[in-house]
Amino acid sequence: MNSEQKLVDELIKELGGYWKPFEMLAALVEEVGELADVMLAYEGVKGKVGKDRLREELGDVLFALICIANHYGINVGEALRLSIGKYRSRDSKPKGSKTG
């Protein structure tokens, strides 16, 4: 568990504990929806907001995601490094290959 995960864990314990897994998933989906709305506004498609609102919603998504990771005992930094490795090996092109 990294330092951010510990901060979330401490707060959740202060507030009475983690929700059930699918309640946390619902919260994550809700936060992603809010992020989508703010991104549309930030890009000028639907309204107008500043970077502070974008940062706030990204933080809310990260918070919800960290709650799920903590519940299952998954280190988010380790999970991210594994995903980066997966994308790097899957999506990188061999040197000298042509894109086409």
PDB file of C-alpha atoms in Angstrom, residues 11-96:
ATOM      1  CA  LEU A  11     -10.048   8.419   6.058  1.00  0.00           C
ATOM      2  CA  ILE A  12     -12.315   5.506   5.177  1.00  0.00           C
ATOM      3  CA  LYS A  13     -11.710   3.949   8.588  1.00  0.00           C
ATOM      4  CA  GLU A  14     -12.538   7.298  10.243  1.00  0.00           C
ATOM      5  CA  LEU A  15     -15.780   7.412   8.257  1.00  0.00           C
ATOM      6  CA  GLY A  16     -16.893   3.928   9.292  1.00  0.00           C
ATOM      7  CA  GLY A  17     -15.279   1.543   6.824  1.00  0.00           C
ATOM      8  CA  TYR A  18     -15.356   0.511   3.226  1.00  0.00           C
ATOM      9  CA  TRP A  19     -18.572   0.033   1.287  1.00  0.00           C
ATOM     10  CA  LYS A  20     -19.460  -3.276  -0.308  1.00  0.00           C
ATOM     11  CA  PRO A  21     -17.502  -3.954  -3.533  1.00  0.00           C
ATOM     12  CA  PHE A  22     -20.344  -3.258  -5.944  1.00  0.00           C
ATOM     13  CA  GLU A  23     -21.283  -0.092  -4.068  1.00  0.00           C
ATOM     14  CA  MET A  24     -17.704   1.087  -4.567  1.00  0.00           C
ATOM     15  CA  LEU A  25     -17.896   0.141  -8.240  1.00  0.00           C
ATOM     16  CA  ALA A  26     -21.103   2.161  -8.592  1.00  0.00           C
ATOM     17  CA  ALA A  27     -19.355   5.130  -6.962  1.00  0.00           C
ATOM     18  CA  LEU A  28     -16.452   4.785  -9.407  1.00  0.00           C
ATOM     19  CA  VAL A  29     -18.819   4.698 -12.390  1.00  0.00           C
ATOM     20  CA  GLU A  30     -20.622   7.778 -11.049  1.00  0.00           C
ATOM     21  CA  GLU A  31     -17.319   9.628 -10.651  1.00  0.00           C
ATOM     22  CA  VAL A  32     -16.212   8.670 -14.183  1.00  0.00           C
ATOM     23  CA  GLY A  33     -19.506  10.096 -15.467  1.00  0.00           C
ATOM     24  CA  GLU A  34     -18.840  13.339 -13.622  1.00  0.00           C
ATOM     25  CA  LEU A  35     -15.321  13.407 -15.058  1.00  0.00           C
ATOM     26  CA  ALA A  36     -16.774  12.985 -18.551  1.00  0.00           C
ATOM     27  CA  ASP A  37     -19.090  15.973 -18.016  1.00  0.00           C
ATOM     28  CA  VAL A  38     -16.222  18.123 -16.752  1.00  0.00           C
ATOM     29  CA  MET A  39     -13.961  17.072 -19.646  1.00  0.00           C
ATOM     30  CA  LEU A  40     -16.677  18.103 -22.107  1.00  0.00           C
ATOM     31  CA  ALA A  41     -16.917  21.476 -20.376  1.00  0.00           C
ATOM     32  CA  TYR A  42     -13.151  21.891 -20.177  1.00  0.00           C
ATOM     33  CA  GLU A  43     -12.877  21.217 -23.919  1.00  0.00           C
ATOM     34  CA  GLY A  44     -15.680  23.724 -24.595  1.00  0.00           C
ATOM     35  CA  VAL A  45     -18.110  21.121 -25.946  1.00  0.00           C
ATOM     36  CA  LYS A  46     -20.631  21.498 -23.137  1.00  0.00           C
ATOM     37  CA  GLY A  47     -20.187  24.574 -20.972  1.00  0.00           C
ATOM     38  CA  LYS A  48     -16.911  25.881 -19.625  1.00  0.00           C
ATOM     39  CA  VAL A  49     -14.857  24.986 -16.552  1.00  0.00           C
ATOM     40  CA  GLY A  50     -11.283  25.510 -15.463  1.00  0.00           C
ATOM     41  CA  LYS A  51      -8.480  23.077 -14.765  1.00  0.00           C
ATOM     42  CA  ASP A  52      -9.326  23.113 -11.042  1.00  0.00           C
ATOM     43  CA  ARG A  53     -12.634  21.322 -11.733  1.00  0.00           C
ATOM     44  CA  LEU A  54     -10.857  18.811 -13.971  1.00  0.00           C
ATOM     45  CA  ARG A  55      -8.297  18.162 -11.206  1.00  0.00           C
ATOM     46  CA  GLU A  56     -11.094  17.747  -8.649  1.00  0.00           C
ATOM     47  CA  GLU A  57     -12.935  15.149 -10.714  1.00  0.00           C
ATOM     48  CA  LEU A  58      -9.744  13.246 -11.539  1.00  0.00           C
ATOM     49  CA  GLY A  59      -9.053  13.176  -7.805  1.00  0.00           C
ATOM     50  CA  ASP A  60     -12.536  11.812  -7.125  1.00  0.00           C
ATOM     51  CA  VAL A  61     -12.017   9.030  -9.690  1.00  0.00           C
ATOM     52  CA  LEU A  62      -8.645   8.175  -8.163  1.00  0.00           C
ATOM     53  CA  PHE A  63     -10.162   8.145  -4.680  1.00  0.00           C
ATOM     54  CA  ALA A  64     -12.921   5.737  -5.746  1.00  0.00           C
ATOM     55  CA  LEU A  65     -10.415   3.516  -7.554  1.00  0.00           C
ATOM     56  CA  ILE A  66      -8.066   3.462  -4.567  1.00  0.00           C
ATOM     57  CA  CYS A  67     -10.962   2.429  -2.320  1.00  0.00           C
ATOM     58  CA  ILE A  68     -11.516  -0.628  -4.519  1.00  0.00           C
ATOM     59  CA  ALA A  69      -7.791  -1.417  -4.609  1.00  0.00           C
ATOM     60  CA  ASN A  70      -7.543  -1.131  -0.828  1.00  0.00           C
ATOM     61  CA  HIS A  71     -10.548  -3.379  -0.316  1.00  0.00           C
ATOM     62  CA  TYR A  72      -8.858  -6.114  -2.357  1.00  0.00           C
ATOM     63  CA  GLY A  73      -5.354  -5.480  -0.982  1.00  0.00           C
ATOM     64  CA  ILE A  74      -3.913  -4.364  -4.326  1.00  0.00           C
ATOM     65  CA  ASN A  75      -1.042  -1.867  -4.477  1.00  0.00           C
ATOM     66  CA  VAL A  76      -2.087   0.661  -7.133  1.00  0.00           C
ATOM     67  CA  GLY A  77       1.507   1.586  -7.985  1.00  0.00           C
ATOM     68  CA  GLU A  78       2.357  -2.037  -8.655  1.00  0.00           C
ATOM     69  CA  ALA A  79      -0.837  -2.511 -10.678  1.00  0.00           C
ATOM     70  CA  LEU A  80      -0.006   0.566 -12.758  1.00  0.00           C
ATOM     71  CA  ARG A  81       3.554  -0.612 -13.422  1.00  0.00           C
ATOM     72  CA  LEU A  82       2.222  -3.983 -14.590  1.00  0.00           C
ATOM     73  CA  SER A  83      -0.229  -2.245 -16.926  1.00  0.00           C
ATOM     74  CA  ILE A  84       2.488   0.013 -18.331  1.00  0.00           C
ATOM     75  CA  GLY A  85       4.594  -3.064 -19.048  1.00  0.00           C
ATOM     76  CA  LYS A  86       1.633  -4.755 -20.720  1.00  0.00           C
ATOM     77  CA  TYR A  87       0.905  -1.751 -22.952  1.00  0.00           C
ATOM     78  CA  ARG A  88       4.581  -1.259 -23.731  1.00  0.00           C
ATOM     79  CA  SER A  89       5.040  -4.835 -24.943  1.00  0.00           C
ATOM     80  CA  ARG A  90       1.668  -5.046 -26.674  1.00  0.00           C
ATOM     81  CA  ASP A  91       1.608  -1.689 -28.417  1.00  0.00           C
ATOM     82  CA  SER A  92       5.248  -0.909 -29.177  1.00  0.00           C
ATOM     83  CA  LYS A  93       6.421  -1.444 -32.705  1.00  0.00           C
ATOM     84  CA  PRO A  94       9.673  -3.283 -33.411  1.00  0.00           C
ATOM     85  CA  LYS A  95      12.463  -1.016 -34.636  1.00  0.00           C
ATOM     86  CA  GLY A  96      12.521  -0.824 -38.403  1.00  0.00           C
TER      87      GLY A  96
END
